[in-house]
Short mmCIF file of C-alpha atoms in Angstrom, two decimals:
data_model
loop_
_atom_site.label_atom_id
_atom_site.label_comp_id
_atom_site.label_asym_id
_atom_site.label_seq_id
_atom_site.Cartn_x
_atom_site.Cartn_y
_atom_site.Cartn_z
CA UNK A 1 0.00 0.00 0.00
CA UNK A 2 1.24 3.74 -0.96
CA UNK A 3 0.01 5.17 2.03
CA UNK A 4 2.54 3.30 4.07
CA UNK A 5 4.81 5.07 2.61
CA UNK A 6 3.01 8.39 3.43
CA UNK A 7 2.85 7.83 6.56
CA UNK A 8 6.48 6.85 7.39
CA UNK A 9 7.50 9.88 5.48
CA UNK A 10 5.36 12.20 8.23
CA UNK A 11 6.89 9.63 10.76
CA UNK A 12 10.15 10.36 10.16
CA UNK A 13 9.57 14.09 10.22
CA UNK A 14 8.26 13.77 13.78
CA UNK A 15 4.23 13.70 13.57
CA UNK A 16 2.51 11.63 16.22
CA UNK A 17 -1.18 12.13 15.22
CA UNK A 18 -2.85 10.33 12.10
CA UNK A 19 -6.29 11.14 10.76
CA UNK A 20 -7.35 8.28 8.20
CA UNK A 21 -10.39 9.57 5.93
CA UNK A 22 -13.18 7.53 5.67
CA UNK A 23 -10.50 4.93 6.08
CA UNK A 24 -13.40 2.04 5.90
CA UNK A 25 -13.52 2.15 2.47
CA UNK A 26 -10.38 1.43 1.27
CA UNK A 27 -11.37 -2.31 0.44
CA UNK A 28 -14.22 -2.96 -2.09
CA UNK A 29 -16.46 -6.18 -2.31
CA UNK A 30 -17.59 -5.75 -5.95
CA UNK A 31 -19.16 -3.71 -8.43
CA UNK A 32 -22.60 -5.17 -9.28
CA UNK A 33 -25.68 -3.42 -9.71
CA UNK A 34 -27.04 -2.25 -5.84
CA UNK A 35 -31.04 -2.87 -5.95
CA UNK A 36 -30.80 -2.61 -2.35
CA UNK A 37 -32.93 -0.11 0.07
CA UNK A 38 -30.21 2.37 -0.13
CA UNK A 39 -29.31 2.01 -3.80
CA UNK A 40 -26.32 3.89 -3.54
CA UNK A 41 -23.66 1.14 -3.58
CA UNK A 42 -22.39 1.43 -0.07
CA UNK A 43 -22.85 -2.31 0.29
CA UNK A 44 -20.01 -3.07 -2.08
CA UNK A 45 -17.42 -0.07 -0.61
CA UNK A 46 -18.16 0.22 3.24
CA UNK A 47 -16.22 -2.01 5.62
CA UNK A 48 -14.83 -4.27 3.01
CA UNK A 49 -14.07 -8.34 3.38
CA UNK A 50 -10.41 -7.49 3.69
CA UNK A 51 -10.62 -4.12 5.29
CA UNK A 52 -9.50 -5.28 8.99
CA UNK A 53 -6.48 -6.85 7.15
CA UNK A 54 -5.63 -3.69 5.53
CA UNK A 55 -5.54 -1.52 8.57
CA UNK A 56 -3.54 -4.30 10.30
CA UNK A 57 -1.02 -4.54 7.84
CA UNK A 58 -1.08 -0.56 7.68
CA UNK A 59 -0.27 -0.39 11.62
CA UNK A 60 2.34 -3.04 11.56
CA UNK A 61 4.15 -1.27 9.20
CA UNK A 62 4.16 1.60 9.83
CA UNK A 63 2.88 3.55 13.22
CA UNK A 64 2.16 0.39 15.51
CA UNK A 65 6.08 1.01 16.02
CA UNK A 66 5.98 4.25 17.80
CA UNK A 67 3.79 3.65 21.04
CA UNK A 68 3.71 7.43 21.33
CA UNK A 69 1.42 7.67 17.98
CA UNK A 70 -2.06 8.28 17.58
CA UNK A 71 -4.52 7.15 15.04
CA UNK A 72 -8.13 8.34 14.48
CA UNK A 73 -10.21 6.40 11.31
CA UNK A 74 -12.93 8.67 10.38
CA UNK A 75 -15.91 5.85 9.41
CA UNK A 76 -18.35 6.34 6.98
CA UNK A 77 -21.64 4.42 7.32
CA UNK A 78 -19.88 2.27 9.35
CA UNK A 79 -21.59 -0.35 11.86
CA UNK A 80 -20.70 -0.69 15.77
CA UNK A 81 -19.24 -5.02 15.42
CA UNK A 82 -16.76 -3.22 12.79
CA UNK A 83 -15.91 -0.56 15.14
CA UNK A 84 -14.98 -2.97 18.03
CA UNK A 85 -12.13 -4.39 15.42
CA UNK A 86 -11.31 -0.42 14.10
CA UNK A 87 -10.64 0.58 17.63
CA UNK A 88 -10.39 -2.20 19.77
CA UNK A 89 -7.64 -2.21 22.67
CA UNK A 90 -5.46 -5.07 20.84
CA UNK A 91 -6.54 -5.68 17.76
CA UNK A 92 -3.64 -3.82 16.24
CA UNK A 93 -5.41 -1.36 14.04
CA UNK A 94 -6.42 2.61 14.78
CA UNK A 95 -6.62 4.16 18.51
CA UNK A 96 -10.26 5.51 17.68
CA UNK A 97 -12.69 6.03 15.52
CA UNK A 98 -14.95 8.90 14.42
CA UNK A 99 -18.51 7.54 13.76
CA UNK A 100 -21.68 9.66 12.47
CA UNK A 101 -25.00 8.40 13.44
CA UNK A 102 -25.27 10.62 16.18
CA UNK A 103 -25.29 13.44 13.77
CA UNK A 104 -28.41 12.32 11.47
CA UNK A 105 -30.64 12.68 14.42
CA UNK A 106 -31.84 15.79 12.06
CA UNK A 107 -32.22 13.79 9.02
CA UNK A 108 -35.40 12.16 7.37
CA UNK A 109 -33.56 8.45 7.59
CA UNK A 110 -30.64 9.13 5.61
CA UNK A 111 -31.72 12.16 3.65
CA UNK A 112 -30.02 15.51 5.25
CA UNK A 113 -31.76 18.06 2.69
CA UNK A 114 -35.06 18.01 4.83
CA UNK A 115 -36.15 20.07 7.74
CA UNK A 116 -37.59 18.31 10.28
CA UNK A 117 -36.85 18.50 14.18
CA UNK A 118 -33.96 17.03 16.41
CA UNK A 119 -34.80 13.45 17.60
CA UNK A 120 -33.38 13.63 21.51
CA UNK A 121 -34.56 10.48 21.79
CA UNK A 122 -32.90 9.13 19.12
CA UNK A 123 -29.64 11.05 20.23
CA UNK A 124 -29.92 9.89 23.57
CA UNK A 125 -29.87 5.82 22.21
CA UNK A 126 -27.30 6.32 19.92
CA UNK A 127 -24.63 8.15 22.35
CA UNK A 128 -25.70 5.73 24.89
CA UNK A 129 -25.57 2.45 22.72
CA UNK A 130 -21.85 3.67 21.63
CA UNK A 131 -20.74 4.70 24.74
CA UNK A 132 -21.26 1.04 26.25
CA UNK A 133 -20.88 -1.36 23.76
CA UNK A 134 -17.52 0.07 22.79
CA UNK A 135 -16.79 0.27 26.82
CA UNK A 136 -17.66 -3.30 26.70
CA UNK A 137 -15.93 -4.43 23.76
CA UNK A 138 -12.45 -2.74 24.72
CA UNK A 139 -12.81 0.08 21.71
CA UNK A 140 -12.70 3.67 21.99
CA UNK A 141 -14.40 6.75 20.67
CA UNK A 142 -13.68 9.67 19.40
CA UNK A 143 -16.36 11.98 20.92
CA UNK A 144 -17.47 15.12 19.15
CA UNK A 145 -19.99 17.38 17.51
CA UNK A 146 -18.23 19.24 15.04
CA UNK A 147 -15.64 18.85 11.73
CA UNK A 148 -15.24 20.09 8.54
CA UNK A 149 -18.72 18.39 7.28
CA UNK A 150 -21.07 19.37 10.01
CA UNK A 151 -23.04 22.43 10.73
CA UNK A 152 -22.12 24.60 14.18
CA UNK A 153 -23.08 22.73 17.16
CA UNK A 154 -24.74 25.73 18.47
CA UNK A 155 -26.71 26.62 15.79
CA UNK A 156 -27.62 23.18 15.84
CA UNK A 157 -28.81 21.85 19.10
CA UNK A 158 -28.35 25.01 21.01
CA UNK A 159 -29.01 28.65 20.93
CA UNK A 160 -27.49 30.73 18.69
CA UNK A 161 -28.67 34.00 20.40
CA UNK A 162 -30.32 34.32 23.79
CA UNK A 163 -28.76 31.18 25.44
CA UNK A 164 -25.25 31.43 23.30
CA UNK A 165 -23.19 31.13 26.07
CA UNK A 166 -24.75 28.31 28.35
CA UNK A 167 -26.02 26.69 25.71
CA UNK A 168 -22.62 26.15 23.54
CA UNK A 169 -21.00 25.14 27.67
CA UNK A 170 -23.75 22.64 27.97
CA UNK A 171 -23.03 21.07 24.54
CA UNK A 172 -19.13 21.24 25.36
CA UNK A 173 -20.01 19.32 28.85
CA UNK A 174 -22.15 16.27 27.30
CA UNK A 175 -19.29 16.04 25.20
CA UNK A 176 -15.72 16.32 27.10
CA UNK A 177 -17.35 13.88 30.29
CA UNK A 178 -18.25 10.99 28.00
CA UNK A 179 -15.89 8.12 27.81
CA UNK A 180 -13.34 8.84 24.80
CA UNK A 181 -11.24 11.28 23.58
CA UNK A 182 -12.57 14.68 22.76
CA UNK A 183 -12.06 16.59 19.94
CA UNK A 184 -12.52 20.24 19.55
CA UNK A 185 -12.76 22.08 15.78
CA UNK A 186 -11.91 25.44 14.86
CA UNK A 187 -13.89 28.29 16.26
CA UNK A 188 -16.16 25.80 18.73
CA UNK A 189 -14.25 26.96 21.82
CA UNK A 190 -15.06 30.66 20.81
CA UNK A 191 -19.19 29.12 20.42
CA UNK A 192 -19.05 29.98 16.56
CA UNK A 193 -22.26 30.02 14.62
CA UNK A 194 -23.38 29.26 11.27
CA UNK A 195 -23.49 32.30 9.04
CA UNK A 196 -26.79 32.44 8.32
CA UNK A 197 -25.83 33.46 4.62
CA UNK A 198 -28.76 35.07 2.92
CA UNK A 199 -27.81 33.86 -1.04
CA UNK A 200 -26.62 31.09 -3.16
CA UNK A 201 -23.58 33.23 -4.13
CA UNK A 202 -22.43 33.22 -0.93
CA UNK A 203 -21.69 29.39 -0.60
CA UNK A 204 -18.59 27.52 -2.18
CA UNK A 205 -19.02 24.04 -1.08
CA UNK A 206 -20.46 21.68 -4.24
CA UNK A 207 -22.71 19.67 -2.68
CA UNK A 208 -24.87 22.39 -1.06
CA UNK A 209 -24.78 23.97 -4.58
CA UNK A 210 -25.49 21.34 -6.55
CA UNK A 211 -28.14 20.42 -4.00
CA UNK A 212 -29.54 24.22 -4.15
CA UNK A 213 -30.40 23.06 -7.72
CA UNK A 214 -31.88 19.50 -6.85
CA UNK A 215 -34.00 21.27 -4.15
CA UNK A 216 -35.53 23.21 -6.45
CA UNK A 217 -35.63 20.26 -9.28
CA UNK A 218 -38.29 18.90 -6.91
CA UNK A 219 -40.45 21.49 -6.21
CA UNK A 220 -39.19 24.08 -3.88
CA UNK A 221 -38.73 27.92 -4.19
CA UNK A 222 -35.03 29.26 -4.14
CA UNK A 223 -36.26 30.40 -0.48
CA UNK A 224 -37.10 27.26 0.83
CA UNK A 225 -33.66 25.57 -0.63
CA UNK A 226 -31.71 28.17 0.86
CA UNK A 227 -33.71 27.96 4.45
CA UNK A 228 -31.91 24.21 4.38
CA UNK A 229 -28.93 24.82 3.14
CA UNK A 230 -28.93 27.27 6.17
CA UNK A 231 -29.13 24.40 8.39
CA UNK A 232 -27.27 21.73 7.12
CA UNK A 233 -24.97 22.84 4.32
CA UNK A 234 -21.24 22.18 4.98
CA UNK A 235 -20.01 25.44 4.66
CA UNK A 236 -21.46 26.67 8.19
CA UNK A 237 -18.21 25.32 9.53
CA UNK A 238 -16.02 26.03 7.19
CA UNK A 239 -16.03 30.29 6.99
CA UNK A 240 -12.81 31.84 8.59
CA UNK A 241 -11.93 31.76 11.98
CA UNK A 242 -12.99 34.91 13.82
CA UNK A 243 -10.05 36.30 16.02
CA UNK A 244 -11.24 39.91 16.19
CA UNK A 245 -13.55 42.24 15.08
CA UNK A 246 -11.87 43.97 12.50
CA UNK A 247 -12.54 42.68 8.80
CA UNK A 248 -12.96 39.62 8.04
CA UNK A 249 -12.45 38.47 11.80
CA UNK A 250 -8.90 39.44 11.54
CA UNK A 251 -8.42 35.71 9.56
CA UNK A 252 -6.88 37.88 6.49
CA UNK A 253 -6.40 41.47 4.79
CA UNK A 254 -7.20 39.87 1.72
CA UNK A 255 -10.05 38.16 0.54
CA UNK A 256 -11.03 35.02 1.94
CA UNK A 257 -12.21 31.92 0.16
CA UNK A 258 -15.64 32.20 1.76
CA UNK A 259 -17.01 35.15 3.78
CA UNK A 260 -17.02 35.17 7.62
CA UNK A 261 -20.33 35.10 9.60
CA UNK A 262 -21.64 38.49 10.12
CA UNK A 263 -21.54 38.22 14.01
CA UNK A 264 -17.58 38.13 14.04
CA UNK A 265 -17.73 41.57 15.82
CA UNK A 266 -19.25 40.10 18.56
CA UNK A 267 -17.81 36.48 18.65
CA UNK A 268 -14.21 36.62 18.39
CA UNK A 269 -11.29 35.50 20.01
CA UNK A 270 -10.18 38.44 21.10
CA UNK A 271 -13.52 39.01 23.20
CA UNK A 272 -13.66 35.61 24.54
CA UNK A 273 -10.46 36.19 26.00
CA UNK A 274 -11.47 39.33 27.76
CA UNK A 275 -14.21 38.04 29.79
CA UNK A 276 -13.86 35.36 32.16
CA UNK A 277 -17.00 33.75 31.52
CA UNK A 278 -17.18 32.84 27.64
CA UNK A 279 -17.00 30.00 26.16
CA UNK A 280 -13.43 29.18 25.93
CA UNK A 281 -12.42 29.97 29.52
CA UNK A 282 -15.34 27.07 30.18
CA UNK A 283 -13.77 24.48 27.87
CA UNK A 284 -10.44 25.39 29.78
CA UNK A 285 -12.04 24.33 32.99
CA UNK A 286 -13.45 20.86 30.82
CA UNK A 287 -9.82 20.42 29.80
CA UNK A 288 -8.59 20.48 33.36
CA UNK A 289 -11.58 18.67 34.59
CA UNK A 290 -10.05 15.68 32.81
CA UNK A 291 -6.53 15.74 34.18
CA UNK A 292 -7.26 16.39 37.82
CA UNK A 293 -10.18 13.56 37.92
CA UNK A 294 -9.33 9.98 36.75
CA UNK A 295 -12.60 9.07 36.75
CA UNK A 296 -13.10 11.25 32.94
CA UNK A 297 -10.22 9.41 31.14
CA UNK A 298 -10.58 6.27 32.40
CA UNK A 299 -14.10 5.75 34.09
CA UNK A 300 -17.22 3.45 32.76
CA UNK A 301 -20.59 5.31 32.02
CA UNK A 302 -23.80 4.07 33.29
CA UNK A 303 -27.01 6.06 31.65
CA UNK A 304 -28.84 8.10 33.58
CA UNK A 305 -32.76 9.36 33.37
CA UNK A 306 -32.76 7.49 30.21
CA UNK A 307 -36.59 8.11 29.63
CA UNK A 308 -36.61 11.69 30.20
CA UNK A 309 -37.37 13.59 26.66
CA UNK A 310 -35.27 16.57 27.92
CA UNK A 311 -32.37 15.64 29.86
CA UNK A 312 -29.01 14.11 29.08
CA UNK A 313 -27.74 12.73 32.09
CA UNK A 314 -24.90 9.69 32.86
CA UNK A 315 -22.63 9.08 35.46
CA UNK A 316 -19.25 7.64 35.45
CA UNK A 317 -16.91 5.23 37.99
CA UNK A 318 -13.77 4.83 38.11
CA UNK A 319 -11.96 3.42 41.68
CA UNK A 320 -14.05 4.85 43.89
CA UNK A 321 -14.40 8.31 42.14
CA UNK A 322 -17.98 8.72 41.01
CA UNK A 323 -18.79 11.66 38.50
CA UNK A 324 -22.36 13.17 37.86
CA UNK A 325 -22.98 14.81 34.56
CA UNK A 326 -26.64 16.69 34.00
CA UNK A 327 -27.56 18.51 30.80
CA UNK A 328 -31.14 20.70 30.63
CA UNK A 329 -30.92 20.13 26.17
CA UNK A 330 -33.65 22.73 26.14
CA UNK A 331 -34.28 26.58 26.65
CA UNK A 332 -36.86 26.08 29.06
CA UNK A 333 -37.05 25.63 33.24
CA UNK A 334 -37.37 22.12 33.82
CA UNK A 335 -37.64 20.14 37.19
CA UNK A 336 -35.78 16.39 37.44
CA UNK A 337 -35.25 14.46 40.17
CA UNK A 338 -32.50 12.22 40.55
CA UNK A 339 -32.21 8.56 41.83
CA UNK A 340 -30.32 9.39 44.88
CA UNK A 341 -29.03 12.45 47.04
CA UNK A 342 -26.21 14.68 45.87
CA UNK A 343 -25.71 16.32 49.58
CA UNK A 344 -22.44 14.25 49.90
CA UNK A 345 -20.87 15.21 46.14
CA UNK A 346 -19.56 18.53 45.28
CA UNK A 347 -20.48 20.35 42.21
CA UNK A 348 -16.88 20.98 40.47
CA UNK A 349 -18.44 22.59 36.46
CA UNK A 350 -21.93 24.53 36.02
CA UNK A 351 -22.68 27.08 33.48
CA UNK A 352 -24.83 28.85 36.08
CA UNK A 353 -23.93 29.91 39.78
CA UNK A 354 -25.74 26.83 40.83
CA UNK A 355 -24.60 24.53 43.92
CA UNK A 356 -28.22 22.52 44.01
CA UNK A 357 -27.85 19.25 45.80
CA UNK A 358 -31.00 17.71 46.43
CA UNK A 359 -33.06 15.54 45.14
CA UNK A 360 -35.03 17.46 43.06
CA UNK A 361 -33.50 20.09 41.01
CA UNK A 362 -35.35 22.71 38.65
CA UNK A 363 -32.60 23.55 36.12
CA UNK A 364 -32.78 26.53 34.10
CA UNK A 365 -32.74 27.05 30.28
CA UNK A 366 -29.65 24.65 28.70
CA UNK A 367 -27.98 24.18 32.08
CA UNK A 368 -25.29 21.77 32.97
CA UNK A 369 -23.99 21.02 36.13
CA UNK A 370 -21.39 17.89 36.71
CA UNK A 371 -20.90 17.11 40.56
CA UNK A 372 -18.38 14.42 42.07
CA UNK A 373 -18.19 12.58 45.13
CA UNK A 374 -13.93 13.03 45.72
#
């Protein structure tokens, strides 16, 4: 394979960190006709029959050697059984793996040019399901909710105005507390939005145009295409980073590839670092959270309220340390009461000036609040 020699060329320069793209489809079953469900031929190119001997031979030789390296497999369509192999603590192949299905819980099955409303639910199972089969299976996750491909997290499942700020810290604290290793992409620590662009000639990235045109193919105004391509298109992650409020977001004098988000004044860098409350003094705190307690890198997760349609809770373990993690997904008050007393843990993150132990707690609009008992 070519790209062992790729790799040992970046070895031998010094890199330690490998991301493989869609790495699962570098072995291919066939190429007959697909009159399957999907129709799209995925069957024949997604976790091939000699895929797992690929990415073994691919580790042996080349960054298996170096103990020190990391390796991240970014997995397209991929299913969990392959994932235990992908990832799995001695089976010789990638560290971790990025997986998607938590991200379609806005789609219409498979099809992402629709609007229709976030599936909690849905999210809840599928972060849940991952989270302990790979614990049980000796894998590990890459946990995240943004890249290159995906729409601002904020915009997303939070608030991009009124609740910006606690809504973008309780997003970062479902994430960095899960068991895995998280990942943070440009501008999330700063709570970037999606532009909100207001015309086709404002995007770049093909498939959003070339979908702008299919949209419309079946049926719908230009308004209505553009009203989805506001949500989902791939270029509301990919506009400069904003560092400061002069133009363009202080990313260049010249003129960028794509224009920034008109908001840049306001969300910057350059603010965040002046007050002690944003968003990127809060995903310090996360990043700490994780060296000073054990019980974050290391600890299993156990599922917590699991029928509630509004809160994300789980809790963790790990040698006595026990870690509580709540998340209010919504802007509205909302009372939960736990299955046993918190007067004996200490709350160590919120995104409010909130030190509730009881019970019963009414938490406010997107709150998070993660308490331990050392």
């Amino acid at each position: 394979m070519y790209v062992k020699n790729i790799v040992r060329f970046w070895i031998e320069k010094g890199v330690k960190g490998f991301r493989f793209d869609v790495i699962n489809l570098i072995s291919k079953a066939g190429f007959e006709d697909d009159f399957s469900v999907d129709g799209d031929g995925r069957s024949f190119y997604t976790d091939g029959p000699r895929i797992h001997e690929f990415l073994q031979e691919l580790a042996r030789d080349s960054f298996a050697k170096d103990k020190d390296i990391i390796t991240v497999g970014e997995m397209s369509s991929t299913t969990m059984e392959n994932c235990y192999k992908y990832a799995g603590e001695k089976t010789g192949e990638l560290s971790m793996v990025f997986t998607f299905h938590h991200l379609k819980v806005d789609f219409m099955g498979n099809e992402k040019w629709v609007l229709v409303p976030t599936d909690f639910m849905k999210l809840k199972q599928l972060i849940f399901d991952w989270q302990i089969n790979m614990e049980k299976n000796n894998a590990w996750n890459a946990v995240f909710w943004c890249n290159h491909d995906q729409p601002r997290v904020i915009s997303r499942f939070g608030s991009d105005d009124k609740y910006h700020k606690e809504s973008g810290k309780m997003l970062a604290t479902l994430i960095h507390c899960l068991r895995g290793t998280p990942y943070i992409y440009q501008g999330e620590e700063i709570g970037m939005t999606n532009p909100h662009f207001k015309s086709i000639e404002q995007y770049r990235d093909v498939e959003s145009l070339n979908h702008y045109q299919i949209l419309q193919d079946k049926g719908m105004t230009k308004e209505q295409a553009l009203m989805i391509l506001d949500v989902h298109s791939r270029d509301n992650s990919r506009t400069p980073m904003q560092w400061d409020d002069s133009i363009n977001a202080g990313f260049t004098t010249g003129t960028p590839w794509i224009q920034t988000a008109d908001n840049y004044t306001k969300i910057n860098v350059k603010n965040s670092l002046e007050d002690k409350d944003s968003i990127f003094y809060y995903y310090q705190k996360l990043i700490q959270l994780r060296k000073n307690y054990d019980v974050i890198a290391y600890g299993d997760i156990k599922p917590l309220l699991c029928e509630d349609k509004r809160v994300f809770a789980y809790e963790r373990n790990y040698k006595g340390q026990k870690l509580i993690v709540i998340c209010n997904f919504y802007p509205t008050t909302y009372e939960i009461e736990l299955p046993y007393d918190l007067s004996n843990y200490k709350c160590i993150l919120n995104n409010y000036k909130n030190e509730a132990k009881a019970k019963k707690i009414a938490l406010k609009p997107y709150e998070t609040l993660v308490y331990c008992n050392l």
